[in-house]
Tab-separated table of C-alpha atoms and ligand atoms in Angstrom:
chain	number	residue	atom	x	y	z
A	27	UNK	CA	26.353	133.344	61.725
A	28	UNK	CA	25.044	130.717	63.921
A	29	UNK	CA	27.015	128.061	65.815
A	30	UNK	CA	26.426	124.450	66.913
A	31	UNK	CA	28.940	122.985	69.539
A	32	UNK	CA	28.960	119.709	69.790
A	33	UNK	CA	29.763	118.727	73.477
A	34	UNK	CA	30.682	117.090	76.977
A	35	UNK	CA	34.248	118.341	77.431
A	36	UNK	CA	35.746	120.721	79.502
A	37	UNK	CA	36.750	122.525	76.338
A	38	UNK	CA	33.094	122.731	74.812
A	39	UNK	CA	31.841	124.171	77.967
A	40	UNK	CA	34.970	126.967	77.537
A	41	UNK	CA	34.112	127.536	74.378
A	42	UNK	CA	30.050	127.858	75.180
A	43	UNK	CA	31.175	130.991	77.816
A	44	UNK	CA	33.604	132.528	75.207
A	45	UNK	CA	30.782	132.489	72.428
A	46	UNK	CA	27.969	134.167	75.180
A	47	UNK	CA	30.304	136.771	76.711
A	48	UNK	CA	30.450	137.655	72.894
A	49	UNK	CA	27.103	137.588	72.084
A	50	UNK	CA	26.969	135.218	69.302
A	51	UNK	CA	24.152	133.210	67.801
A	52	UNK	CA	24.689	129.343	69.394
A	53	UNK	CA	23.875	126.036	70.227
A	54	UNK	CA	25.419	123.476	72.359
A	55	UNK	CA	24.478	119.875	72.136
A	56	UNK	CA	24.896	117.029	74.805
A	57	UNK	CA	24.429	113.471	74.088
A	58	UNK	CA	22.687	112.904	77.624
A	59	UNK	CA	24.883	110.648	78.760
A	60	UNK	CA	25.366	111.725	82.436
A	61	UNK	CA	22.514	112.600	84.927
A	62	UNK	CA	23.186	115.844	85.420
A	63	UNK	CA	25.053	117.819	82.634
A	64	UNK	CA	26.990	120.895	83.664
A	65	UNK	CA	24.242	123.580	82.637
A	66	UNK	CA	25.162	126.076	80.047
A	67	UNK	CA	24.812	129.700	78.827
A	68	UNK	CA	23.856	129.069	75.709
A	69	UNK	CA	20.194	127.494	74.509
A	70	UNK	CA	20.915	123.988	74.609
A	71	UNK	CA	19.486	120.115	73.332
A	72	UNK	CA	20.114	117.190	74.668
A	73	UNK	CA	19.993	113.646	73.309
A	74	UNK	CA	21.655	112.027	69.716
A	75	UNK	CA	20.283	113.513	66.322
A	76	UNK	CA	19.479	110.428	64.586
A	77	UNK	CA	22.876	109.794	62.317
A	78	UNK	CA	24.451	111.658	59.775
A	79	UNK	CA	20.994	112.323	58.401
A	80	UNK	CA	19.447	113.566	61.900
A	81	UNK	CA	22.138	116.321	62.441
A	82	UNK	CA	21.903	117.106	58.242
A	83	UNK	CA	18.446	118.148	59.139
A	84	UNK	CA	19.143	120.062	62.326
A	85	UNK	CA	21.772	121.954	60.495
A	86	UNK	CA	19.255	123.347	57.830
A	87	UNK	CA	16.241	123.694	60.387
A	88	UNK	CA	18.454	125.422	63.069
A	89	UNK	CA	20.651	127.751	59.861
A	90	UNK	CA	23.815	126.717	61.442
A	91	UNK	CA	26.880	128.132	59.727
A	92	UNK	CA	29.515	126.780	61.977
A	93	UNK	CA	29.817	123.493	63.688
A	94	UNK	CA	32.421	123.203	66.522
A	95	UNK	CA	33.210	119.268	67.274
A	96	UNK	CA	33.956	119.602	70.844
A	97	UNK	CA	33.372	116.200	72.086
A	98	UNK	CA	35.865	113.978	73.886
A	99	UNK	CA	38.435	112.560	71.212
A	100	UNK	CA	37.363	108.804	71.723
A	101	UNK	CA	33.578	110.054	70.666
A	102	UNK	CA	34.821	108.681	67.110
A	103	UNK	CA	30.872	107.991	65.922
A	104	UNK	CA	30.010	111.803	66.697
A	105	UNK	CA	32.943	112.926	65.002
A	106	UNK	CA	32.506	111.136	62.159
A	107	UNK	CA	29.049	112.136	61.691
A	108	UNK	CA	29.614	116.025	62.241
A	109	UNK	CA	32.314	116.235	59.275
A	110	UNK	CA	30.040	113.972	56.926
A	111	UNK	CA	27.100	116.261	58.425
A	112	UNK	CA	28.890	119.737	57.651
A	113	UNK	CA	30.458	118.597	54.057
A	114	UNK	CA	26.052	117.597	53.187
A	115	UNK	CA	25.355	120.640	54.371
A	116	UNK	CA	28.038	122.947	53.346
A	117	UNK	CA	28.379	124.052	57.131
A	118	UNK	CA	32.193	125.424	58.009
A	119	UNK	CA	33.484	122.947	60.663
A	120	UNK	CA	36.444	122.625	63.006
A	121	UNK	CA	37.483	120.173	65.783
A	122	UNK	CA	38.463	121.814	69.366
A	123	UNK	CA	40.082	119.053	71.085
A	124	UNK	CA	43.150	118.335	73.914
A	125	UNK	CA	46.472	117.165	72.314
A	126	UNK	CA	47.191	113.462	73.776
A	127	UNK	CA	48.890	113.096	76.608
A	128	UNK	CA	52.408	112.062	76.165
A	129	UNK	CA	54.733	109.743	78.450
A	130	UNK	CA	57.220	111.516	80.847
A	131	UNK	CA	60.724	110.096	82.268
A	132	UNK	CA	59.520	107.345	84.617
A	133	UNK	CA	56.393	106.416	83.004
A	134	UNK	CA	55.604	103.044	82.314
A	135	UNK	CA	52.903	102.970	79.558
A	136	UNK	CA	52.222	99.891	77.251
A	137	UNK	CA	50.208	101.249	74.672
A	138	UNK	CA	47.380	100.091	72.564
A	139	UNK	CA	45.039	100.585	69.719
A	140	UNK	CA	41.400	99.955	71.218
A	141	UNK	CA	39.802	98.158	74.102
A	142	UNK	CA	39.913	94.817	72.575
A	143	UNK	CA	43.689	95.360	73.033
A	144	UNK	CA	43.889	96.676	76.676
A	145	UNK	CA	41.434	93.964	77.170
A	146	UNK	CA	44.100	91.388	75.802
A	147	UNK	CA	46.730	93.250	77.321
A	148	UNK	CA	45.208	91.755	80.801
A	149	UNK	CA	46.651	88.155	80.191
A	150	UNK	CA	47.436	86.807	83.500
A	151	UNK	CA	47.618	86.488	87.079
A	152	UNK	CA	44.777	88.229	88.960
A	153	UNK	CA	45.950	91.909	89.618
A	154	UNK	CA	43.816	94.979	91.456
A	155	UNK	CA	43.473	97.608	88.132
A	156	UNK	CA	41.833	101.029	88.062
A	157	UNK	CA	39.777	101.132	85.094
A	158	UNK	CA	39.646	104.411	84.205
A	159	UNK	CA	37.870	104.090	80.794
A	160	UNK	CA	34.458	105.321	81.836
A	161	UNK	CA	31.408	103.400	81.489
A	162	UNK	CA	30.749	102.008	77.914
A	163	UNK	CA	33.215	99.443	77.149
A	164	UNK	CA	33.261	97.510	80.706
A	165	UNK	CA	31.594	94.681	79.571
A	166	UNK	CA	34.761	93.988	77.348
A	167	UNK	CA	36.761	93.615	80.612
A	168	UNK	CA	34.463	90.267	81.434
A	169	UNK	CA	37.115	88.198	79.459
A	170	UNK	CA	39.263	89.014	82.126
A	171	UNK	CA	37.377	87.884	85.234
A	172	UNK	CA	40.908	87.281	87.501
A	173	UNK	CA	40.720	90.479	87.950
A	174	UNK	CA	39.952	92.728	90.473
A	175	UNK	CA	38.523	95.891	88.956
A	176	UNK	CA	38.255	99.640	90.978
A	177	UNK	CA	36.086	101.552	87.926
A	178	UNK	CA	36.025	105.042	88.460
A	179	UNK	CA	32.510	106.805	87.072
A	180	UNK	CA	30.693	109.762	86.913
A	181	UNK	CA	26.921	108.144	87.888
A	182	UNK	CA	26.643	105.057	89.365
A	183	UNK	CA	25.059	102.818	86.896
A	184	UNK	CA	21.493	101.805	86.469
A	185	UNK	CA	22.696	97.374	86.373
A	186	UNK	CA	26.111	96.642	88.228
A	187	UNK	CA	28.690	96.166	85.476
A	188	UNK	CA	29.201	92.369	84.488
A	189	UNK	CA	33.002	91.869	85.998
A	190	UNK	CA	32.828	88.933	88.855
A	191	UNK	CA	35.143	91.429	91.198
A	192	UNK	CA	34.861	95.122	91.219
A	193	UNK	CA	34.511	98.017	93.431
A	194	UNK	CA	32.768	101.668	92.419
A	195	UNK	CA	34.124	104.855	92.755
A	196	UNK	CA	31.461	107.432	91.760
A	197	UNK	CA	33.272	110.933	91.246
A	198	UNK	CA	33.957	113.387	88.556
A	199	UNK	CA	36.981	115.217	87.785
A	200	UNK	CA	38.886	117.438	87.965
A	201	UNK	CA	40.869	114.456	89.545
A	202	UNK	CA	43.873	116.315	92.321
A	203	UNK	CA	47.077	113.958	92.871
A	204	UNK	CA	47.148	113.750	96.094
A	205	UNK	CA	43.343	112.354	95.563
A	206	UNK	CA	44.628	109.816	93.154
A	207	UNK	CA	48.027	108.693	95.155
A	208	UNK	CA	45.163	108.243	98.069
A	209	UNK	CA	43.133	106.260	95.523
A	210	UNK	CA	45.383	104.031	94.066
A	211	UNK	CA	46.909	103.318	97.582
A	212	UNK	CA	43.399	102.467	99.325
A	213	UNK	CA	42.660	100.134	96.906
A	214	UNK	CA	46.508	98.610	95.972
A	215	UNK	CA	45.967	99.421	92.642
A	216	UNK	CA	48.933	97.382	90.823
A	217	UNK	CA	47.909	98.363	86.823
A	218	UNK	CA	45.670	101.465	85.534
A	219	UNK	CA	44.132	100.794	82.214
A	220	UNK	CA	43.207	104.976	80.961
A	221	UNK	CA	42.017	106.072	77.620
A	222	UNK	CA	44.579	109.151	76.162
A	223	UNK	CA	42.294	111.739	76.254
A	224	UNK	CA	44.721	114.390	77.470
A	225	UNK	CA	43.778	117.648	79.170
A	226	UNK	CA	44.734	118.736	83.046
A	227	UNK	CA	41.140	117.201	84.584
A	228	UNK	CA	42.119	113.231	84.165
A	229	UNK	CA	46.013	113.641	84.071
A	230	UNK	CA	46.477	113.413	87.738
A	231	UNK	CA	45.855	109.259	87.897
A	232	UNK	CA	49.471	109.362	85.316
A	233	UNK	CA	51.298	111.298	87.463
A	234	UNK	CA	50.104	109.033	90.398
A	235	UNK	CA	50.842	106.025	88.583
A	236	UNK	CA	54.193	107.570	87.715
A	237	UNK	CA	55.285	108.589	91.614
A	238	UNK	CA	53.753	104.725	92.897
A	239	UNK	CA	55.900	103.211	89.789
A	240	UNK	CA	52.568	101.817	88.308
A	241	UNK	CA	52.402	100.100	84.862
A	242	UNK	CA	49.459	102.202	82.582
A	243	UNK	CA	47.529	100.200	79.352
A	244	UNK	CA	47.088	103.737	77.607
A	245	UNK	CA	44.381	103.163	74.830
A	246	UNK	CA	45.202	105.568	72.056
A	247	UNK	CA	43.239	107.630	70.443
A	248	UNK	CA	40.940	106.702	67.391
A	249	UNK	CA	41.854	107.298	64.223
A	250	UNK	CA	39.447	110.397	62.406
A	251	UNK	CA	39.700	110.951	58.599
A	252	UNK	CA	41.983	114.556	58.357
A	253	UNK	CA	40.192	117.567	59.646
A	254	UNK	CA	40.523	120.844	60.630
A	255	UNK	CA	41.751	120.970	64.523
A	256	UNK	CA	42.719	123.347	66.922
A	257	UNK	CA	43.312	122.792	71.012
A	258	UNK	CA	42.425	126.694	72.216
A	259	UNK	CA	38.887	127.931	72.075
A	260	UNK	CA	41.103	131.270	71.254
A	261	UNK	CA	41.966	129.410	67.520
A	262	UNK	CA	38.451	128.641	67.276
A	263	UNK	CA	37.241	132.569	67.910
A	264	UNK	CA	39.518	133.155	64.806
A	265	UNK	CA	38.243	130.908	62.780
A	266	UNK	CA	34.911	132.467	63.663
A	267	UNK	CA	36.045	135.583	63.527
A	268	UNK	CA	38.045	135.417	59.955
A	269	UNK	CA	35.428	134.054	57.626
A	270	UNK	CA	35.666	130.041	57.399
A	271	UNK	CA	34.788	128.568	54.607
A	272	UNK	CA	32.069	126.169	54.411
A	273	UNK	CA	32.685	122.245	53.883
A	274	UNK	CA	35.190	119.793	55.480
A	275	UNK	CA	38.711	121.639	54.902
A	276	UNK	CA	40.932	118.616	54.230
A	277	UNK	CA	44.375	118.577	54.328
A	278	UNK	CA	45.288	120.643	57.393
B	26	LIG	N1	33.892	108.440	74.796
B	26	LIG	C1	34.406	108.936	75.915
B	26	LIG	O1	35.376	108.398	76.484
B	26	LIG	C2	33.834	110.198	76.510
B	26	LIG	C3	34.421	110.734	77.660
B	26	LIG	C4	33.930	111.922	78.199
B	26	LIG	C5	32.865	112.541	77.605
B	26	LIG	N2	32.303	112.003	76.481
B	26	LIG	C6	31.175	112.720	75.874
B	26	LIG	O2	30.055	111.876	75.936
B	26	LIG	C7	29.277	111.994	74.761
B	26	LIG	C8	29.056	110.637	74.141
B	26	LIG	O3	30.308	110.064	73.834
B	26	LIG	P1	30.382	108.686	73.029
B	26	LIG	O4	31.784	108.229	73.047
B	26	LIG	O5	29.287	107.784	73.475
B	26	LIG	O6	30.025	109.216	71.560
B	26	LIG	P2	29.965	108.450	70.170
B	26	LIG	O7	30.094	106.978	70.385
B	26	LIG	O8	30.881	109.091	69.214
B	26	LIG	O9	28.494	108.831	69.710
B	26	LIG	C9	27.410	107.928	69.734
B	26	LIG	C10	26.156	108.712	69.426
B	26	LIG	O10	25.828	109.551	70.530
B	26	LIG	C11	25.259	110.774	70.047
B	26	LIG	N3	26.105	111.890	70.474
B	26	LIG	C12	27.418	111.859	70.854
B	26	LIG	N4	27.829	113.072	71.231
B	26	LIG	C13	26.772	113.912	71.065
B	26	LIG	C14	26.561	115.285	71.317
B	26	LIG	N5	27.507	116.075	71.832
B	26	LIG	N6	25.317	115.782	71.026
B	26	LIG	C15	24.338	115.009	70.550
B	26	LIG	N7	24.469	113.679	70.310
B	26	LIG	C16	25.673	113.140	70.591
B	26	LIG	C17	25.177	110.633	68.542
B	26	LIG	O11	23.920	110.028	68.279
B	26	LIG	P3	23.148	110.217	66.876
B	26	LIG	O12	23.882	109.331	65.902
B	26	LIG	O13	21.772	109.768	67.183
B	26	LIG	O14	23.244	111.675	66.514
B	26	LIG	C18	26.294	109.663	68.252
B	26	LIG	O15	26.160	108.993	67.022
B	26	LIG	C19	30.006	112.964	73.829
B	26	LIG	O16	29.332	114.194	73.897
B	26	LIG	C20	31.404	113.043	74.399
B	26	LIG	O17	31.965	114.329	74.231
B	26	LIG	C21	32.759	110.848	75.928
């Protein structure tokens, strides 16, 4: 048995520590988006595989039996590739990801399919909005110039992001409330605009938003063909542990 996890979530790092406490043959794969990954107990690659084809051939070369998708649940491309990946190879594979986050009494969410939407979403008057969204689809937010933007990122980037009027907050979660209520206040944040991608480290800005009264464009999650999924890196130590079977298992 040898495993590949697929990573840069909270939950593949989890998982990484669970599978080297218990000795077991893996791999953990970053894209190499950030600087300076959080580093890992288990041998470990950095950097894309080169499509569908790319991780095909790292299956074989590496003998990987198991492939954990634990990447973030808007990393739709990686996703994609690992189950058409696994089903080439006949490699067992499961998704360990965060159930969505969910709106509470007093929440105030308009929700929405993608980023074109949130970005469309933005129609008039100029408003200050935390955009929470990370760093890859800012650009789209230039349609919306009015604006004034607060982005919150993990690096700063390498060219300042094309939006006429925007402040940088460089930080990384976990994210506290009482750092958020500060957040939002400092900078009279009057809309958030969040991806769902559930888990405790990012919920804080909701609850913030939800306390201050604050409208939220929650992007929702996109849409994966049906795959095996658990949320617990204790469901994916039984599916290690009681003999999955090889291939895409459809229709759970
Ligand atoms: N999207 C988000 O909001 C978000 C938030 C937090 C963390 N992340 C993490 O950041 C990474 C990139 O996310 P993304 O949304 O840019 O992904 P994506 O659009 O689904 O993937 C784009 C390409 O990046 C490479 N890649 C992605 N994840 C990889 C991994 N764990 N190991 C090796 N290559 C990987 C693959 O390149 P090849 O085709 O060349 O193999 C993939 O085709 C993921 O690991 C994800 O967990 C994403």
């Amino acid at each position: 048995m040898k495993v590949l996890i697929l990573g840069g979530t909270s939950e593949a790092s989890a998982l990484a520590k669970a599978l080297s406490e218990h000795d077991m043959p893996a791999v953990f794969s970053y894209a190499g988006r950030v600087a300076a990954p959080k580093p890992q107990p288990l041998p470990t690659r950095v950097g894309g595989f080169g499509g569908v084809a790319g991780l095909a051939a790292f299956l074989m070369e590496q003998r990987i039996t198991h492939l954990v998708d634990a990447t973030h649940p808007f990393a739709e491309q990686m996703s994609r590739h690992a189950l058409a990946a696994a089903e080439r190879c006949g490699v067992a594979v499961i998704a360990l990801s965060r159930p969505p986050w969910a709106p509470a009494l007093g929440d105030r969410w308009q929700r929405v399919s993608g980023i074109e939407a949130a970005v469309a979403a933005l129609y008039g008057p100029s408003q200050r909005i935390l955009l929470a969204i990370g760093r890859m689809h800012l650009a789209a937010f230039a349609a919306r110039p009015q604006h004034h933007y607060v982005l919150r990122l993990v690096d700063r980037p390498e060219a300042p992001p094309p939006l006429p009027q925007h402040r940088l907050t460089i930080d990384r979660g976990p994210f506290t409330l009482e750092g958020d209520l500060a957040l939002l206040q400092a900078h009279g944040i009057e809309r958030i605009v969040a991806k769902n991608a559930g888990g405790q480290g990012a919920v804080s800005k909701l609850t913030a938003a939800r306390h201050l009264g604050l409208p939220v464009v929650m992007i929702e999650r996109p849409a994966l063909p049906r795959r095996r999924e658990v949320h617990s890196v204790k469901a994916v130590l039984a599916w290690l542990a009681h003999g999955a079977a090889p291939g895409v298992e459809r229709g759970v």
